[in-house]
Coordinates of C-alpha atoms and ligand atoms in Angstrom, one line a residue:
M1 CA 0.0 0.1 0.0
L2 CA 3.1 3.0 1.1
L3 CA 4.4 1.4 -2.2
D4 CA 1.2 1.9 -4.4
G5 CA 1.7 5.8 -2.6
L6 CA 5.3 6.6 -3.3
R7 CA 4.4 5.4 -7.4
W8 CA 1.1 7.6 -7.5
A9 CA 3.0 10.5 -5.3
Q10 CA 6.2 10.8 -8.3
L11 CA 3.1 10.5 -10.9
N12 CA 1.7 13.2 -9.5
L13 CA 5.0 15.1 -9.3
A14 CA 6.0 14.8 -12.6
G15 CA 2.8 16.1 -14.0
L16 CA 2.4 19.0 -10.7
L17 CA 6.5 20.4 -11.5
P18 CA 6.7 20.0 -15.4
E19 CA 9.0 22.8 -14.8
A20 CA 11.5 22.4 -11.4
G21 CA 14.3 21.0 -12.3
P22 CA 15.4 17.6 -11.5
R23 CA 17.1 19.5 -8.2
T24 CA 13.9 19.8 -6.8
A25 CA 11.3 17.4 -7.7
A26 CA 14.4 15.5 -5.9
A27 CA 14.3 17.5 -2.5
T28 CA 10.8 16.4 -2.7
L29 CA 11.1 13.0 -3.4
T30 CA 13.5 12.6 -0.4
L31 CA 10.5 14.7 1.7
L32 CA 8.6 12.2 0.2
L33 CA 10.7 9.4 1.9
L34 CA 11.3 10.9 5.1
L35 CA 7.3 10.9 5.8
L36 CA 7.6 7.0 4.5
L37 CA 9.9 6.0 7.3
L38 CA 8.2 8.6 10.1
L39 CA 4.8 6.0 9.1
L40 CA 6.7 3.2 8.9
A41 CA 8.6 4.5 12.3
G42 CA 4.9 4.8 13.5
T43 CA 3.4 1.4 12.3
P44 CA 5.4 -1.1 15.4
L45 CA 4.2 2.4 18.2
A46 CA 0.7 1.6 16.2
L47 CA 0.9 -2.2 16.4
W48 CA 3.1 -2.5 20.2
S49 CA 0.0 0.6 21.2
G50 CA -2.6 -2.3 20.4
R51 CA -0.8 -5.5 21.0
D52 CA -3.1 -7.0 23.7
A53 CA -6.3 -6.0 21.7
A54 CA -4.9 -7.1 19.0
A55 CA -7.9 -9.7 17.9
I56 CA -10.6 -7.4 18.8
P57 CA -12.3 -6.3 16.6
G58 CA -12.0 -2.1 16.5
P59 CA -10.9 0.7 14.3
G60 CA -6.6 1.0 13.9
Y61 CA -4.0 3.2 16.3
C62 CA -3.2 5.1 13.2
L63 CA -0.2 7.0 15.1
G64 CA -2.7 8.5 17.5
L65 CA -5.3 9.4 15.2
G66 CA -7.4 6.5 16.1
P67 CA -7.7 7.5 19.8
L68 CA -8.3 11.4 19.1
V69 CA -11.8 10.5 16.7
S70 CA -13.0 7.8 18.8
H71 CA -13.0 10.0 21.9
G72 CA -14.4 13.1 19.7
R73 CA -16.7 10.6 18.6
F74 CA -18.2 10.3 22.2
L75 CA -17.8 13.7 22.3
W76 CA -19.9 14.9 19.8
M77 CA -22.8 12.4 18.8
G78 CA -22.4 10.8 22.5
I79 CA -22.1 7.7 24.7
G80 CA -25.3 5.9 23.7
S81 CA -25.4 7.0 20.1
A82 CA -21.1 6.4 19.7
C83 CA -21.7 3.0 20.6
N84 CA -24.3 1.4 18.5
Y85 CA -21.9 3.4 16.1
Y86 CA -19.2 0.9 17.0
N87 CA -21.5 -2.1 17.9
R88 CA -23.0 -1.5 14.6
M89 CA -19.6 -0.6 12.4
Y90 CA -16.9 -3.2 14.5
G91 CA -19.5 -5.8 16.1
E92 CA -20.9 -7.0 19.3
F93 CA -17.5 -6.9 21.1
M94 CA -15.3 -4.3 20.2
R95 CA -12.5 -2.0 20.6
V96 CA -12.4 1.7 20.9
W97 CA -10.2 4.8 23.5
I98 CA -11.3 7.3 25.1
G99 CA -9.6 9.8 26.7
G100 CA -6.3 7.7 25.1
E101 CA -7.3 4.9 27.1
E102 CA -8.6 1.5 25.5
T103 CA -12.9 1.1 26.4
L104 CA -14.2 -2.1 25.2
I105 CA -17.7 -1.4 23.4
I106 CA -19.6 -4.7 24.6
S107 CA -23.6 -6.2 23.8
K108 CA -23.1 -9.5 24.2
S109 CA -25.3 -11.3 26.7
S110 CA -22.9 -14.2 27.0
S111 CA -20.1 -11.2 28.2
M112 CA -22.1 -9.1 29.3
F113 CA -23.1 -11.9 32.0
H114 CA -19.8 -12.6 33.2
I115 CA -18.6 -9.0 33.3
M116 CA -21.8 -8.2 35.5
K117 CA -21.5 -11.3 38.2
H118 CA -17.9 -10.3 38.7
N119 CA -16.1 -8.5 41.5
H120 CA -13.3 -7.4 39.3
Y121 CA -15.6 -5.6 37.6
S122 CA -17.1 -3.3 40.6
C123 CA -15.7 -0.1 39.1
R124 CA -16.8 2.2 36.5
F125 CA -15.0 5.0 35.2
G126 CA -14.8 8.4 34.3
S127 CA -13.1 11.5 33.5
K128 CA -11.4 11.9 37.3
L129 CA -11.1 15.8 37.0
G130 CA -14.9 15.8 35.7
L131 CA -16.1 13.4 38.1
Q132 CA -14.0 15.7 41.2
C133 CA -16.1 18.6 39.2
I134 CA -19.8 16.9 40.4
G135 CA -18.7 15.4 43.7
M136 CA -18.9 12.4 42.5
H137 CA -14.6 11.6 42.7
E138 CA -14.6 8.5 45.5
K139 CA -17.2 10.2 47.0
G140 CA -21.3 9.4 47.4
I141 CA -22.0 5.6 44.9
I142 CA -23.0 5.9 41.4
F143 CA -19.9 6.7 40.1
N144 CA -17.3 6.5 43.1
N145 CA -14.5 4.6 41.4
N146 CA -12.8 3.2 44.9
P147 CA -13.9 0.0 45.3
T148 CA -12.7 0.1 49.1
L149 CA -15.3 3.4 49.4
W150 CA -17.9 2.3 47.5
K151 CA -18.1 -0.8 49.5
A152 CA -18.9 1.1 52.8
I153 CA -21.3 3.1 51.0
R154 CA -23.8 0.7 49.3
P155 CA -25.0 -0.8 52.5
F156 CA -27.0 2.6 53.1
F157 CA -28.4 2.4 49.5
T158 CA -29.4 -1.3 50.4
K159 CA -31.0 -0.7 53.2
A160 CA -32.8 1.6 52.7
L161 CA -34.1 1.0 49.5
S162 CA -35.4 -2.2 50.1
G163 CA -37.3 -4.3 53.4
P164 CA -39.6 -1.9 55.3
G165 CA -38.5 1.4 52.7
L166 CA -40.3 -0.8 49.4
V167 CA -43.2 -1.4 51.6
H168 CA -43.8 2.1 52.8
M169 CA -43.2 3.8 49.2
V170 CA -46.0 2.3 47.6
A171 CA -48.7 4.0 50.3
M172 CA -46.4 6.7 49.3
C173 CA -45.6 6.6 45.9
V174 CA -50.4 6.8 45.2
Q175 CA -50.6 9.9 48.3
S176 CA -47.8 11.8 46.2
T177 CA -49.4 10.9 42.6
I178 CA -53.2 11.6 43.5
T179 CA -52.0 14.9 45.2
H180 CA -50.3 16.0 42.1
L181 CA -52.6 15.1 39.9
D182 CA -54.8 17.1 42.1
K183 CA -53.7 20.6 40.7
L184 CA -52.7 19.3 37.5
D185 CA -53.2 22.5 36.7
E186 CA -49.6 24.0 38.1
V187 CA -48.1 21.5 35.2
T188 CA -50.7 22.1 32.3
N189 CA -50.7 24.6 29.7
E190 CA -53.5 27.3 28.5
L191 CA -54.5 24.5 25.6
G192 CA -54.7 22.0 28.6
Y193 CA -51.7 20.6 27.7
I194 CA -50.0 18.3 30.8
S195 CA -46.0 18.6 30.6
V196 CA -45.6 15.1 32.1
L197 CA -42.2 15.4 32.6
T198 CA -42.7 17.9 34.9
L199 CA -45.5 16.4 36.8
M200 CA -43.4 13.0 37.1
R201 CA -39.7 14.8 37.9
R202 CA -41.7 16.4 40.7
I203 CA -43.4 13.1 42.4
M204 CA -40.4 11.6 42.3
L205 CA -38.9 13.6 44.3
N206 CA -41.7 14.3 46.2
T207 CA -41.7 10.6 47.6
S208 CA -37.9 10.3 47.4
N209 CA -38.3 13.1 49.6
A210 CA -40.8 11.9 52.1
L211 CA -38.7 8.7 52.2
F212 CA -35.2 9.0 52.9
L213 CA -35.3 12.9 53.6
G214 CA -38.4 14.2 55.3
I215 CA -37.3 17.8 55.1
P216 CA -39.4 20.2 53.2
M217 CA -38.2 22.0 49.8
D218 CA -39.7 23.4 47.0
E219 CA -40.6 21.4 44.2
S220 CA -40.2 22.6 41.4
E221 CA -36.8 24.3 42.6
M222 CA -35.6 21.4 43.2
V223 CA -36.1 19.8 40.3
M224 CA -34.2 22.4 37.9
K225 CA -31.8 22.2 39.9
I226 CA -31.3 18.8 40.0
Q227 CA -31.7 19.3 36.1
G228 CA -29.3 21.0 35.6
Y229 CA -27.0 18.4 37.9
F230 CA -27.6 16.4 35.7
N231 CA -26.7 17.9 32.8
A232 CA -23.0 19.4 33.6
W233 CA -23.2 15.8 34.6
Q234 CA -23.7 14.1 31.5
A235 CA -21.3 17.1 30.0
L236 CA -18.0 16.3 32.3
L237 CA -17.9 13.1 32.7
L238 CA -15.7 12.3 29.6
K239 CA -14.2 15.3 29.2
P240 CA -10.4 15.4 28.0
D241 CA -7.7 16.7 30.7
I242 CA -7.6 20.4 28.5
F243 CA -11.2 21.1 29.0
F244 CA -10.7 21.6 33.1
K245 CA -7.4 24.1 32.0
V246 CA -9.9 26.5 30.3
S247 CA -12.6 27.7 34.0
W248 CA -15.0 29.2 31.4
L249 CA -15.1 26.2 29.5
Y250 CA -17.5 24.7 32.2
K251 CA -18.4 27.5 35.0
K252 CA -21.4 27.2 33.6
Y253 CA -22.0 23.5 34.9
A254 CA -19.6 24.4 37.9
K255 CA -22.6 26.9 39.0
S256 CA -25.1 24.2 38.5
I257 CA -23.3 21.9 40.6
K258 CA -22.7 24.5 43.1
E259 CA -26.0 25.2 43.2
L260 CA -27.5 21.8 43.6
Q261 CA -25.0 20.9 46.4
D262 CA -26.2 23.8 48.6
A263 CA -28.9 22.8 48.6
V264 CA -28.8 19.3 50.0
E265 CA -26.5 21.1 52.1
T266 CA -29.2 22.9 53.4
L267 CA -31.8 20.3 53.7
L268 CA -29.0 18.0 55.7
D269 CA -28.2 20.6 58.5
E270 CA -32.0 21.0 59.3
K271 CA -32.5 17.7 59.0
R272 CA -29.5 17.9 62.2
L273 CA -31.4 20.6 64.0
R274 CA -34.4 18.1 63.1
L275 CA -32.7 15.3 64.4
S276 CA -30.5 16.9 67.7
A277 CA -33.6 18.5 68.8
A278 CA -36.1 15.3 68.3
E279 CA -37.4 13.6 71.6
K280 CA -37.1 9.7 70.1
L281 CA -34.5 9.3 67.5
E282 CA -36.6 5.9 66.1
D283 CA -39.3 8.3 64.7
H284 CA -36.6 9.1 61.9
V285 CA -34.4 6.3 61.2
D286 CA -34.6 6.8 57.2
F287 CA -31.3 7.2 55.1
A288 CA -31.0 10.7 55.5
S289 CA -30.4 10.0 60.0
Q290 CA -28.5 7.0 58.8
L291 CA -25.7 8.7 56.8
I292 CA -25.9 11.7 59.6
F293 CA -25.2 8.9 62.3
A294 CA -22.3 7.7 60.1
Q295 CA -20.6 10.6 60.1
D296 CA -20.6 11.3 64.1
R297 CA -19.8 7.8 64.2
G298 CA -16.8 9.4 62.4
D299 CA -17.8 6.4 59.9
L300 CA -18.0 8.7 56.5
T301 CA -17.3 12.6 56.0
R302 CA -20.1 15.3 55.9
E303 CA -18.3 15.7 51.9
N304 CA -19.4 12.1 52.0
V305 CA -22.6 12.2 53.2
N306 CA -23.9 15.5 51.4
Q307 CA -22.8 13.6 48.1
C308 CA -24.9 10.5 48.9
M309 CA -28.3 12.6 49.9
L310 CA -27.4 14.3 46.0
E311 CA -27.2 11.1 44.4
M312 CA -30.9 9.7 46.0
L313 CA -32.2 12.6 45.8
I314 CA -31.7 12.7 42.0
A315 CA -32.0 9.1 40.8
A316 CA -35.5 8.4 41.2
P317 CA -36.1 12.1 39.0
D318 CA -33.2 11.8 36.8
T319 CA -34.0 8.0 35.8
M320 CA -38.0 6.4 36.3
S321 CA -39.3 10.5 35.4
V322 CA -38.7 9.8 31.4
T323 CA -39.0 6.1 32.2
I324 CA -43.2 6.6 33.1
F325 CA -43.4 10.0 29.8
F326 CA -42.0 7.5 28.1
M327 CA -44.5 4.8 29.0
L328 CA -47.9 6.7 28.6
L329 CA -46.3 8.1 25.5
L330 CA -46.4 3.5 24.1
I331 CA -49.9 3.7 26.3
A332 CA -51.5 6.3 24.1
K333 CA -50.1 4.5 20.4
H334 CA -51.1 1.4 22.1
P335 CA -54.4 1.4 23.0
N336 CA -55.0 -2.4 23.2
V337 CA -52.4 -2.1 25.5
E338 CA -53.6 0.6 27.8
Q339 CA -57.5 -1.9 27.6
A340 CA -55.4 -5.0 28.1
I341 CA -53.8 -2.7 31.6
V342 CA -57.2 -1.5 32.7
E343 CA -58.8 -4.3 32.5
E344 CA -56.7 -5.7 35.0
I345 CA -56.8 -3.3 37.2
R346 CA -60.0 -3.5 37.9
T347 CA -59.6 -7.2 37.9
E348 CA -57.0 -7.1 40.1
I349 CA -57.3 -3.7 42.1
G350 CA -61.1 -2.5 41.7
D351 CA -61.8 0.6 43.5
R352 CA -59.4 0.8 45.6
D353 CA -55.7 2.2 46.0
I354 CA -53.1 -0.2 44.6
E355 CA -51.0 -1.8 47.8
M356 CA -47.7 -3.5 48.7
E357 CA -49.6 -7.3 48.5
D358 CA -51.2 -6.7 44.8
M359 CA -47.6 -6.2 43.1
Q360 CA -47.1 -9.6 42.6
K361 CA -51.0 -10.3 40.6
L362 CA -50.0 -7.2 37.8
K363 CA -48.4 -8.7 35.7
V364 CA -50.0 -7.4 32.8
V365 CA -48.3 -4.3 34.3
E366 CA -44.7 -6.6 34.8
S367 CA -45.0 -7.5 31.3
F368 CA -46.0 -3.7 30.0
I369 CA -43.0 -2.0 32.2
F370 CA -40.4 -4.7 31.2
E371 CA -41.8 -4.5 27.0
S372 CA -41.2 -0.9 27.5
M373 CA -37.9 -0.6 29.0
R374 CA -36.8 -2.8 26.4
Y375 CA -38.1 -1.0 23.5
Q376 CA -37.1 2.2 24.7
P377 CA -35.3 2.0 27.6
V378 CA -33.7 5.4 29.5
V379 CA -30.4 3.5 31.6
D380 CA -28.9 2.2 28.1
L381 CA -25.9 1.8 28.7
V382 CA -23.6 0.3 31.6
M383 CA -19.7 1.8 32.6
R384 CA -17.5 -0.8 34.3
K385 CA -13.3 -1.1 34.2
A386 CA -11.3 -4.2 34.6
L387 CA -9.7 -4.6 37.6
Q388 CA -7.6 -7.3 36.8
D389 CA -6.3 -9.2 34.3
D390 CA -9.1 -12.2 32.4
V391 CA -10.6 -13.3 29.3
I392 CA -13.9 -13.0 27.8
D393 CA -15.7 -15.1 25.6
G394 CA -11.8 -15.4 24.0
Y395 CA -10.8 -12.5 24.4
P396 CA -8.2 -10.9 26.5
V397 CA -9.3 -8.2 28.7
K398 CA -6.0 -6.6 30.8
K399 CA -6.8 -4.6 33.9
G400 CA -7.3 -1.1 33.6
T401 CA -9.3 -1.6 30.3
N402 CA -12.6 0.4 30.4
I403 CA -15.7 -1.4 29.8
I404 CA -19.3 -0.2 28.3
L405 CA -22.3 -2.6 28.3
N406 CA -24.8 -1.6 25.0
I407 CA -27.6 -3.3 27.2
G408 CA -30.2 -1.1 24.9
R409 CA -28.0 -2.6 21.5
M410 CA -28.8 -6.8 23.6
H411 CA -32.1 -6.1 24.4
R412 CA -32.4 -5.9 20.1
R413 CA -30.0 -8.2 19.1
E414 CA -30.9 -11.5 21.2
F415 CA -33.2 -13.7 22.6
F416 CA -36.7 -11.5 21.9
P417 CA -39.4 -13.2 18.8
K418 CA -39.9 -9.3 17.4
P419 CA -37.0 -7.3 18.9
D420 CA -37.7 -4.3 17.1
E421 CA -41.6 -4.1 18.0
F422 CA -43.2 -2.7 20.8
T423 CA -45.2 -6.0 22.2
L424 CA -46.2 -7.7 24.4
E425 CA -45.6 -10.8 23.4
N426 CA -41.5 -10.5 23.8
F427 CA -42.7 -10.9 27.5
A428 CA -45.7 -13.8 27.1
K429 CA -42.9 -16.7 27.8
N430 CA -40.4 -16.5 31.0
V431 CA -37.4 -14.4 30.0
P432 CA -33.9 -15.8 31.6
Y433 CA -32.4 -13.2 33.4
R434 CA -29.2 -13.1 31.3
Y435 CA -31.1 -11.4 28.4
F436 CA -33.0 -9.0 29.7
Q437 CA -30.6 -6.6 31.7
P438 CA -32.0 -2.6 32.4
F439 CA -30.8 -2.9 35.9
G440 CA -27.8 -4.9 35.5
F441 CA -27.1 -7.9 38.4
G442 CA -24.7 -8.4 40.4
P443 CA -22.2 -6.8 42.7
R444 CA -22.9 -3.4 41.1
S445 CA -26.2 -3.3 39.4
C446 CA -28.8 -0.5 40.2
A447 CA -29.2 -0.4 44.2
G448 CA -32.8 1.2 43.4
K449 CA -33.8 -1.9 41.2
Y450 CA -36.7 -3.2 43.5
I451 CA -37.8 0.0 44.4
A452 CA -38.3 0.9 41.1
M453 CA -40.7 -1.4 40.2
V454 CA -42.6 -0.9 42.6
M455 CA -42.9 3.1 42.4
M456 CA -42.9 2.5 39.0
K457 CA -46.0 0.2 39.2
S458 CA -47.9 2.1 41.7
I459 CA -47.5 5.5 40.2
L460 CA -48.8 3.5 36.8
V461 CA -51.5 1.8 38.3
T462 CA -52.8 5.4 40.2
L463 CA -52.7 7.6 37.2
L464 CA -54.2 5.5 34.7
R465 CA -57.2 4.0 36.6
R466 CA -58.4 7.7 37.3
Y467 CA -57.4 9.2 33.3
H468 CA -57.3 8.1 30.2
V469 CA -53.5 9.5 28.2
Q470 CA -53.5 10.7 24.6
E471 CA -50.1 11.7 22.5
L472 CA -49.8 15.1 21.1
E473 CA -48.1 14.5 17.3
G474 CA -45.8 12.9 16.4
G475 CA -45.9 10.3 19.7
I476 CA -42.9 8.7 20.4
E477 CA -41.1 8.0 17.6
G478 CA -41.6 11.9 16.5
V479 CA -39.8 12.8 20.1
H480 CA -36.4 13.3 19.4
K481 CA -33.8 12.1 21.7
R482 CA -30.1 12.1 22.4
N483 CA -28.8 8.8 23.8
D484 CA -25.8 10.0 26.0
L485 CA -25.0 9.1 29.4
A486 CA -28.7 8.4 29.4
L487 CA -31.7 8.5 26.4
H488 CA -33.8 11.7 27.2
P489 CA -35.6 13.6 25.2
D490 CA -34.7 16.9 23.7
E491 CA -36.1 19.2 25.6
T492 CA -35.3 22.2 23.6
G493 CA -37.6 21.7 20.7
A494 CA -41.1 20.3 20.2
S495 CA -43.4 20.2 22.8
L496 CA -43.5 16.5 25.2
D497 CA -47.2 17.9 26.6
M498 CA -49.8 15.5 26.8
I499 CA -53.7 15.4 27.6
F500 CA -55.0 13.6 30.6
T501 CA -59.0 13.1 30.6
P502 CA -60.7 11.6 33.4
R503 CA -62.0 8.5 34.2
T504 CA -65.7 7.9 34.5
P505 CA -65.0 6.6 38.2
G506 CA -65.6 3.1 39.2
L507 CA -65.8 2.4 35.4
L508 CA -62.0 2.8 34.9
R509 CA -63.1 3.4 31.1
Q510 CA -62.9 6.7 29.6
P511 CA -66.0 9.0 28.8
Ligands
HEM601 C1 -36.5 2.8 35.5 C2 -35.3 3.5 36.9 C3 -34.3 2.9 37.0 C4 -33.5 1.6 35.9 C5 -33.5 1.6 34.9 C6 -32.1 2.1 36.7 C7 -30.8 1.3 35.7 C8 -29.7 1.3 36.7 C9 -28.7 0.9 35.8 C10 -28.8 0.1 34.6 C11 -27.7 1.1 36.6 C12 -26.0 -0.2 36.0 C13 -26.2 -0.7 36.8 C14 -24.8 -1.8 37.0 O1 -23.4 -0.9 36.4 O2 -25.1 -3.0 36.8 C15 -28.0 1.9 37.8 C16 -27.4 2.0 39.1 C17 -28.0 2.6 40.4 N1 -29.2 2.8 40.1 FE1 -30.8 2.9 39.1 N2 -32.8 2.8 38.0 C18 -33.7 3.1 37.9 C19 -33.8 3.4 38.9 C20 -33.0 3.5 40.2 C21 -34.3 4.3 41.8 C22 -35.5 4.3 41.5 C23 -32.6 4.7 42.6 C24 -33.2 5.0 43.4 C25 -33.7 5.7 44.6 C26 -31.7 3.7 42.2 C27 -30.3 3.9 42.2 C28 -29.9 3.3 41.6 C29 -28.4 3.5 42.4 C30 -28.0 4.4 43.8 C31 -26.7 2.9 42.1 C32 -25.8 2.8 41.6 C33 -25.2 1.5 41.7 C34 -23.5 0.9 42.4 O3 -22.9 2.1 41.3 O4 -23.2 0.9 43.2 N3 -32.3 3.7 40.3 N4 -29.4 2.0 37.9

């Protein structure tokens, strides 16, 4: 190939420089030869730098151009879209570079299963400066990449998100949904259209606050701050170090981050005051007080307590609000599914509100939730790091390799009978859990996976037994989405509002 290039250069030189003397031509040829030597010298470097992943498909190193282009693609397209692009180009187990580090993008269930179940993949990755900027570097849980610190923090979350908390959440979700539906006018515009995303974010924040913190707050203000924080997190997670050298580039993100951090700190200060004035501490044993007690014992720093609280407050509004928004759009588009859900609510629950005991009985609602998360996911990928050398599906994986599990793509490529269609048939038969992982699994899986299911069922049932939902034009396919850290609708473009029509009480039918 290089010789072909030289021959081409010689011919073109002759054509381009007809009146150049033999001296000029010779000098130019020498220059070209030098370039060739440089290229040849660069090739071993390229081969060397990719030697351990030689068998893994992916773009070439090309004197460092490959890593630059692949990192650039992540920044430009968004993480989720870049992963889909690379899996399409190079297959379901492939390699790119992010920040110069080898990064695997995997959408094969067998490899995913291996990674999720093993402890030596229980770390994530991201720009250290970016994580420091958002307060997640070695703090909180979600992107805490220090295995020892993460291990100490995770039990606070699992405890709060299971057991009695899970049971209390049902009544809290029902109550919060009813209260927010009673003041729908706050999220309805002059045409009668409802901002479902705002409604859901308020319900999520309200229930999270009730269960995990218990301090009154201005919900609408806090929802905006959470939005700002999420945008900063998404924007900074993979930024190259050079970005953080120019303060005006990240100033606006730093401002949004600080706004939420300050708000959470104020809420926790109030919580500390209430705890110190409380007569019986047993009445206050929630997530926030457990964190504060751990700080008093010297087990957690104040910054860590603040970050854990912040992450617990953002977890549901960031994931569940958009998930339920997509679900309502899917219901609006599939009246037969709506009918089946409403019928199940009528036969299994009747006219009362949903309770914990109903959860197992709601098979249609559950299949609908699963199929929605499969067909239109919000959390499309999982980021991990290899903490030791390994071999996955025959490929060598070195310690320190970054890994992105492209779960959204896996859900559309394996097992399901109609992968590109939204249909409850996809969950008609039992789905082996290695083929369906919307929450991940294993030691670093979603800490909120059980409570998320309980919340989604409670909110959907409470809403659908009161309202029939309709989309405005475009529906789910018409919503412009960006697939980055999460797959979210673009809220700057066309309206995302919906119409809610009250059902006749007792009949669970639209008027
Ligand atoms: C539809 C709703 C949700 C989805 C699809 C979802 C999905 C996920 C996924 C895929 C992960 C990464 C798992 C992995 O690395 O294997 C995760 C992590 C996490 N999720 Fe969720 N999640 C949801 C709701 C929630 C809720 C409601 C909470 C808490 C209130 C929560 C708390 C967490 C936490 C704390 C982590 C980090 C766990 C760790 O790093 O140890 N999630 N979630």
